[in-house]
Amino acid sequence: MLGSMKRAFSSVVLFVALWNSAFGQSGSLVTATGKPLFTFHNGFWINLHHFLYVLGRARNGTADSQRSPVMHAPEDLEDFNALNKRDRTTWQEAIEFYRNELSKRDVIFDRELIGITRALASVLDSSSLAGTALPSQVRETLERAAPVYRRVWWDRHSRSNKTRITALSALLVQYGPQVSNMLTHIYEQQWPANGLDVEVSAYANWGGAYSIGGGPIIMSSTDDAGTGSEGLEIVFHEAMHQWDDAMIPLLDSTAQRLNVKIPRDLFHSLIFYTAGYVVSRIVPGHRPYAEPLWARGVLPGRTQLDADWLPYLQGNGSLSSAIEKLVGAFKSPPNSLPPSPETQNGKHTDGA
Ligand SMILES: [Zn+2]
């Protein structure tokens, strides 16, 4: 038993070594300019903002408020009833403001909301938002709700964030260099010299994590899916969205050239597939995050990715030829209607 385990372990090590040589060196814990690959933040205002955002969505009864990363937010009420009536009212008014305004919008796509998230990410844990580029009503709502949030939730949320940051940091020390190295080689991209900022928040959105083009990444610390190697895959998945502006046009232009209509979310399937594959090759026993999603048919292209993208991940051929084969696999059979030359821009529609 032990002997066979040792042999199995050796073959995994050998495979990873061979794979590393196909995709370059073993990587580094820091960027080209010596910055960490990811810098984690535990920001008061980002946490307050996202908590109110998901509570507002829950109050609006949006379908996504029943998703597991956010469904328990309205029950997160420990110590709330000990507040006096005035503080409870202040809190309810803040949720009402979000319910009527910000929570009606998509935290990933709405430009103003993205601006608010970015502005709050840059604020230190002060009692005031003075000088922050925020719409005045948003600023006033957050500043009024802040003392209540600090009294009831912040200690607990902050502890949850710190625990998640410690766990993720340990995994990144162990596996981060290899994973980042392989992903950059596979996508033929550079890791940004300044690294990537990750705002860790008790709640993020229904997906548990999301990324804004140009940063930051927002990641929930209360989502069970973000623990262990799954959390490692999620943070790298979000990091891969930084290359959407390169990969989506590459897929679309290839589709146009081959006169093939590809699924809008193919770029996203590519991220799920690639991040899941790479982390499962590096971390023993890791199960790719998307396994249940493929099984439920939520993501397009699993068959084509297995046939035409996997060989490239295994070290065969080039990125351009793999993309060409993958896109070509979506060509309609000759007896069906001709595909429209129009291609669609993909969008990041999940949280992960
Ligand atoms: Zn994603």
PDB file of C-alpha atoms in Angstrom, residues 158-297:
ATOM      1  CA  SER A 158     -12.920  41.296  10.368  1.00  0.00           C
ATOM      2  CA  ARG A 159     -11.915  38.103  12.193  1.00  0.00           C
ATOM      3  CA  SER A 160     -13.497  36.012   9.441  1.00  0.00           C
ATOM      4  CA  ASN A 161     -11.573  37.996   6.826  1.00  0.00           C
ATOM      5  CA  LYS A 162      -8.274  37.609   8.681  1.00  0.00           C
ATOM      6  CA  THR A 163      -8.786  33.860   9.016  1.00  0.00           C
ATOM      7  CA  ARG A 164      -9.461  33.558   5.288  1.00  0.00           C
ATOM      8  CA  ILE A 165      -6.468  35.742   4.398  1.00  0.00           C
ATOM      9  CA  THR A 166      -4.151  33.654   6.609  1.00  0.00           C
ATOM     10  CA  ALA A 167      -5.374  30.403   5.044  1.00  0.00           C
ATOM     11  CA  LEU A 168      -5.130  31.694   1.480  1.00  0.00           C
ATOM     12  CA  SER A 169      -1.710  33.213   2.080  1.00  0.00           C
ATOM     13  CA  ALA A 170      -0.382  29.868   3.316  1.00  0.00           C
ATOM     14  CA  LEU A 171      -1.719  28.111   0.207  1.00  0.00           C
ATOM     15  CA  LEU A 172      -0.216  30.808  -1.989  1.00  0.00           C
ATOM     16  CA  VAL A 173       3.193  30.393  -0.386  1.00  0.00           C
ATOM     17  CA  GLN A 174       3.020  26.677  -1.072  1.00  0.00           C
ATOM     18  CA  TYR A 175       1.411  26.611  -4.503  1.00  0.00           C
ATOM     19  CA  GLY A 176       1.082  30.191  -5.800  1.00  0.00           C
ATOM     20  CA  PRO A 177       4.330  30.434  -7.765  1.00  0.00           C
ATOM     21  CA  GLN A 178       3.667  27.243  -9.740  1.00  0.00           C
ATOM     22  CA  VAL A 179       0.036  28.072 -10.425  1.00  0.00           C
ATOM     23  CA  SER A 180       0.715  31.660 -11.529  1.00  0.00           C
ATOM     24  CA  ASN A 181       3.646  30.557 -13.649  1.00  0.00           C
ATOM     25  CA  MET A 182       1.608  27.940 -15.465  1.00  0.00           C
ATOM     26  CA  LEU A 183      -1.376  30.214 -16.017  1.00  0.00           C
ATOM     27  CA  THR A 184       0.739  33.016 -17.463  1.00  0.00           C
ATOM     28  CA  HIS A 185       2.477  30.584 -19.793  1.00  0.00           C
ATOM     29  CA  ILE A 186      -0.751  28.948 -20.913  1.00  0.00           C
ATOM     30  CA  TYR A 187      -2.385  32.319 -21.692  1.00  0.00           C
ATOM     31  CA  GLU A 188       0.896  33.859 -22.876  1.00  0.00           C
ATOM     32  CA  GLN A 189       0.378  36.789 -20.526  1.00  0.00           C
ATOM     33  CA  GLN A 190       2.415  38.559 -17.874  1.00  0.00           C
ATOM     34  CA  TRP A 191       1.471  38.750 -14.224  1.00  0.00           C
ATOM     35  CA  PRO A 192       0.979  42.482 -13.485  1.00  0.00           C
ATOM     36  CA  ALA A 193       4.128  44.032 -12.049  1.00  0.00           C
ATOM     37  CA  ASN A 194       2.224  45.516  -9.106  1.00  0.00           C
ATOM     38  CA  GLY A 195       0.462  42.254  -8.311  1.00  0.00           C
ATOM     39  CA  LEU A 196      -3.282  42.070  -7.762  1.00  0.00           C
ATOM     40  CA  ASP A 197      -5.299  43.547  -4.912  1.00  0.00           C
ATOM     41  CA  VAL A 198      -7.882  41.335  -3.231  1.00  0.00           C
ATOM     42  CA  GLU A 199     -10.476  42.959  -1.012  1.00  0.00           C
ATOM     43  CA  VAL A 200     -11.667  40.312   1.429  1.00  0.00           C
ATOM     44  CA  SER A 201     -15.200  40.987   2.587  1.00  0.00           C
ATOM     45  CA  ALA A 202     -17.592  39.010   4.774  1.00  0.00           C
ATOM     46  CA  TYR A 203     -19.992  39.137   1.815  1.00  0.00           C
ATOM     47  CA  ALA A 204     -19.198  39.910  -1.819  1.00  0.00           C
ATOM     48  CA  ASN A 205     -21.979  38.978  -4.247  1.00  0.00           C
ATOM     49  CA  TRP A 206     -24.030  35.892  -5.048  1.00  0.00           C
ATOM     50  CA  GLY A 207     -21.029  34.189  -6.635  1.00  0.00           C
ATOM     51  CA  GLY A 208     -18.866  34.573  -3.534  1.00  0.00           C
ATOM     52  CA  ALA A 209     -16.170  36.435  -5.469  1.00  0.00           C
ATOM     53  CA  TYR A 210     -15.918  38.733  -8.451  1.00  0.00           C
ATOM     54  CA  SER A 211     -13.413  40.885 -10.222  1.00  0.00           C
ATOM     55  CA  ILE A 212     -13.525  44.344 -11.698  1.00  0.00           C
ATOM     56  CA  GLY A 213     -11.484  45.019 -14.821  1.00  0.00           C
ATOM     57  CA  GLY A 214      -8.314  46.738 -13.649  1.00  0.00           C
ATOM     58  CA  GLY A 215      -8.977  45.518 -10.095  1.00  0.00           C
ATOM     59  CA  PRO A 216      -9.640  44.901  -7.376  1.00  0.00           C
ATOM     60  CA  ILE A 217     -10.826  41.338  -6.830  1.00  0.00           C
ATOM     61  CA  ILE A 218     -13.546  41.068  -4.170  1.00  0.00           C
ATOM     62  CA  MET A 219     -13.729  37.796  -2.274  1.00  0.00           C
ATOM     63  CA  SER A 220     -16.119  36.665   0.434  1.00  0.00           C
ATOM     64  CA  SER A 221     -14.726  35.301   3.686  1.00  0.00           C
ATOM     65  CA  THR A 222     -17.963  33.639   4.812  1.00  0.00           C
ATOM     66  CA  ASP A 223     -18.476  31.569   1.660  1.00  0.00           C
ATOM     67  CA  ASP A 224     -17.611  27.947   2.447  1.00  0.00           C
ATOM     68  CA  ALA A 225     -16.520  27.458  -1.165  1.00  0.00           C
ATOM     69  CA  GLY A 226     -13.597  29.827  -0.581  1.00  0.00           C
ATOM     70  CA  THR A 227     -11.788  27.527   1.836  1.00  0.00           C
ATOM     71  CA  GLY A 228      -8.890  25.195   1.072  1.00  0.00           C
ATOM     72  CA  SER A 229      -7.692  24.605  -2.455  1.00  0.00           C
ATOM     73  CA  GLU A 230     -11.077  25.691  -3.811  1.00  0.00           C
ATOM     74  CA  GLY A 231     -10.309  29.173  -2.460  1.00  0.00           C
ATOM     75  CA  LEU A 232      -6.929  29.006  -4.166  1.00  0.00           C
ATOM     76  CA  GLU A 233      -8.596  28.134  -7.469  1.00  0.00           C
ATOM     77  CA  ILE A 234     -11.158  30.932  -6.995  1.00  0.00           C
ATOM     78  CA  VAL A 235      -8.536  33.609  -6.397  1.00  0.00           C
ATOM     79  CA  PHE A 236      -6.617  32.500  -9.495  1.00  0.00           C
ATOM     80  CA  HIS A 237      -9.863  32.256 -11.472  1.00  0.00           C
ATOM     81  CA  GLU A 238     -10.569  35.879 -10.596  1.00  0.00           C
ATOM     82  CA  ALA A 239      -6.991  36.794 -11.457  1.00  0.00           C
ATOM     83  CA  MET A 240      -7.471  35.261 -14.921  1.00  0.00           C
ATOM     84  CA  HIS A 241     -10.278  37.735 -15.604  1.00  0.00           C
ATOM     85  CA  GLN A 242      -7.574  40.399 -15.881  1.00  0.00           C
ATOM     86  CA  TRP A 243      -6.816  38.846 -19.290  1.00  0.00           C
ATOM     87  CA  ASP A 244     -10.424  38.987 -20.559  1.00  0.00           C
ATOM     88  CA  ASP A 245      -9.512  41.972 -22.714  1.00  0.00           C
ATOM     89  CA  ALA A 246      -6.968  39.815 -24.530  1.00  0.00           C
ATOM     90  CA  MET A 247      -8.740  36.459 -24.599  1.00  0.00           C
ATOM     91  CA  ILE A 248     -12.248  37.547 -25.600  1.00  0.00           C
ATOM     92  CA  PRO A 249     -11.009  39.383 -28.734  1.00  0.00           C
ATOM     93  CA  LEU A 250      -8.733  36.446 -29.557  1.00  0.00           C
ATOM     94  CA  LEU A 251     -11.676  34.027 -29.409  1.00  0.00           C
ATOM     95  CA  ASP A 252     -13.975  36.419 -31.279  1.00  0.00           C
ATOM     96  CA  SER A 253     -11.519  37.219 -34.063  1.00  0.00           C
ATOM     97  CA  THR A 254     -10.743  33.527 -34.510  1.00  0.00           C
ATOM     98  CA  ALA A 255     -14.478  32.788 -34.668  1.00  0.00           C
ATOM     99  CA  GLN A 256     -14.973  35.536 -37.236  1.00  0.00           C
ATOM    100  CA  ARG A 257     -12.108  34.272 -39.367  1.00  0.00           C
ATOM    101  CA  LEU A 258     -13.409  30.687 -39.248  1.00  0.00           C
ATOM    102  CA  ASN A 259     -17.015  31.841 -39.692  1.00  0.00           C
ATOM    103  CA  VAL A 260     -18.062  30.035 -36.539  1.00  0.00           C
ATOM    104  CA  LYS A 261     -20.504  31.151 -33.880  1.00  0.00           C
ATOM    105  CA  ILE A 262     -19.085  30.414 -30.446  1.00  0.00           C
ATOM    106  CA  PRO A 263     -20.964  30.454 -27.133  1.00  0.00           C
ATOM    107  CA  ARG A 264     -20.808  33.880 -25.521  1.00  0.00           C
ATOM    108  CA  ASP A 265     -19.337  32.421 -22.345  1.00  0.00           C
ATOM    109  CA  LEU A 266     -16.662  30.307 -23.985  1.00  0.00           C
ATOM    110  CA  PHE A 267     -13.971  32.598 -22.570  1.00  0.00           C
ATOM    111  CA  HIS A 268     -15.390  31.920 -19.136  1.00  0.00           C
ATOM    112  CA  SER A 269     -15.480  28.156 -19.652  1.00  0.00           C
ATOM    113  CA  LEU A 270     -11.848  28.473 -20.669  1.00  0.00           C
ATOM    114  CA  ILE A 271     -11.034  30.147 -17.339  1.00  0.00           C
ATOM    115  CA  PHE A 272     -12.970  27.579 -15.296  1.00  0.00           C
ATOM    116  CA  TYR A 273     -11.408  24.705 -17.182  1.00  0.00           C
ATOM    117  CA  THR A 274      -7.862  26.051 -17.103  1.00  0.00           C
ATOM    118  CA  ALA A 275      -7.795  27.235 -13.483  1.00  0.00           C
ATOM    119  CA  GLY A 276      -9.407  23.979 -12.331  1.00  0.00           C
ATOM    120  CA  TYR A 277      -7.013  21.876 -14.332  1.00  0.00           C
ATOM    121  CA  VAL A 278      -3.884  23.711 -13.213  1.00  0.00           C
ATOM    122  CA  VAL A 279      -4.775  23.740  -9.504  1.00  0.00           C
ATOM    123  CA  SER A 280      -5.736  20.054  -9.617  1.00  0.00           C
ATOM    124  CA  ARG A 281      -2.354  19.270 -11.144  1.00  0.00           C
ATOM    125  CA  ILE A 282      -0.505  21.189  -8.433  1.00  0.00           C
ATOM    126  CA  VAL A 283      -2.569  20.520  -5.316  1.00  0.00           C
ATOM    127  CA  PRO A 284      -3.045  16.848  -4.474  1.00  0.00           C
ATOM    128  CA  GLY A 285      -6.703  15.848  -4.215  1.00  0.00           C
ATOM    129  CA  HIS A 286      -8.095  19.113  -5.562  1.00  0.00           C
ATOM    130  CA  ARG A 287     -11.461  18.850  -7.264  1.00  0.00           C
ATOM    131  CA  PRO A 288     -11.973  21.573  -9.895  1.00  0.00           C
ATOM    132  CA  TYR A 289     -14.566  24.110  -8.795  1.00  0.00           C
ATOM    133  CA  ALA A 290     -16.532  23.760 -12.027  1.00  0.00           C
ATOM    134  CA  GLU A 291     -17.085  19.981 -11.867  1.00  0.00           C
ATOM    135  CA  PRO A 292     -20.698  20.317 -10.666  1.00  0.00           C
ATOM    136  CA  LEU A 293     -21.288  23.194 -13.100  1.00  0.00           C
ATOM    137  CA  TRP A 294     -20.203  21.070 -16.084  1.00  0.00           C
ATOM    138  CA  ALA A 295     -22.367  18.244 -14.778  1.00  0.00           C
ATOM    139  CA  ARG A 296     -25.405  20.555 -14.625  1.00  0.00           C
ATOM    140  CA  GLY A 297     -24.700  21.940 -18.093  1.00  0.00           C
TER     141      GLY A 297
END
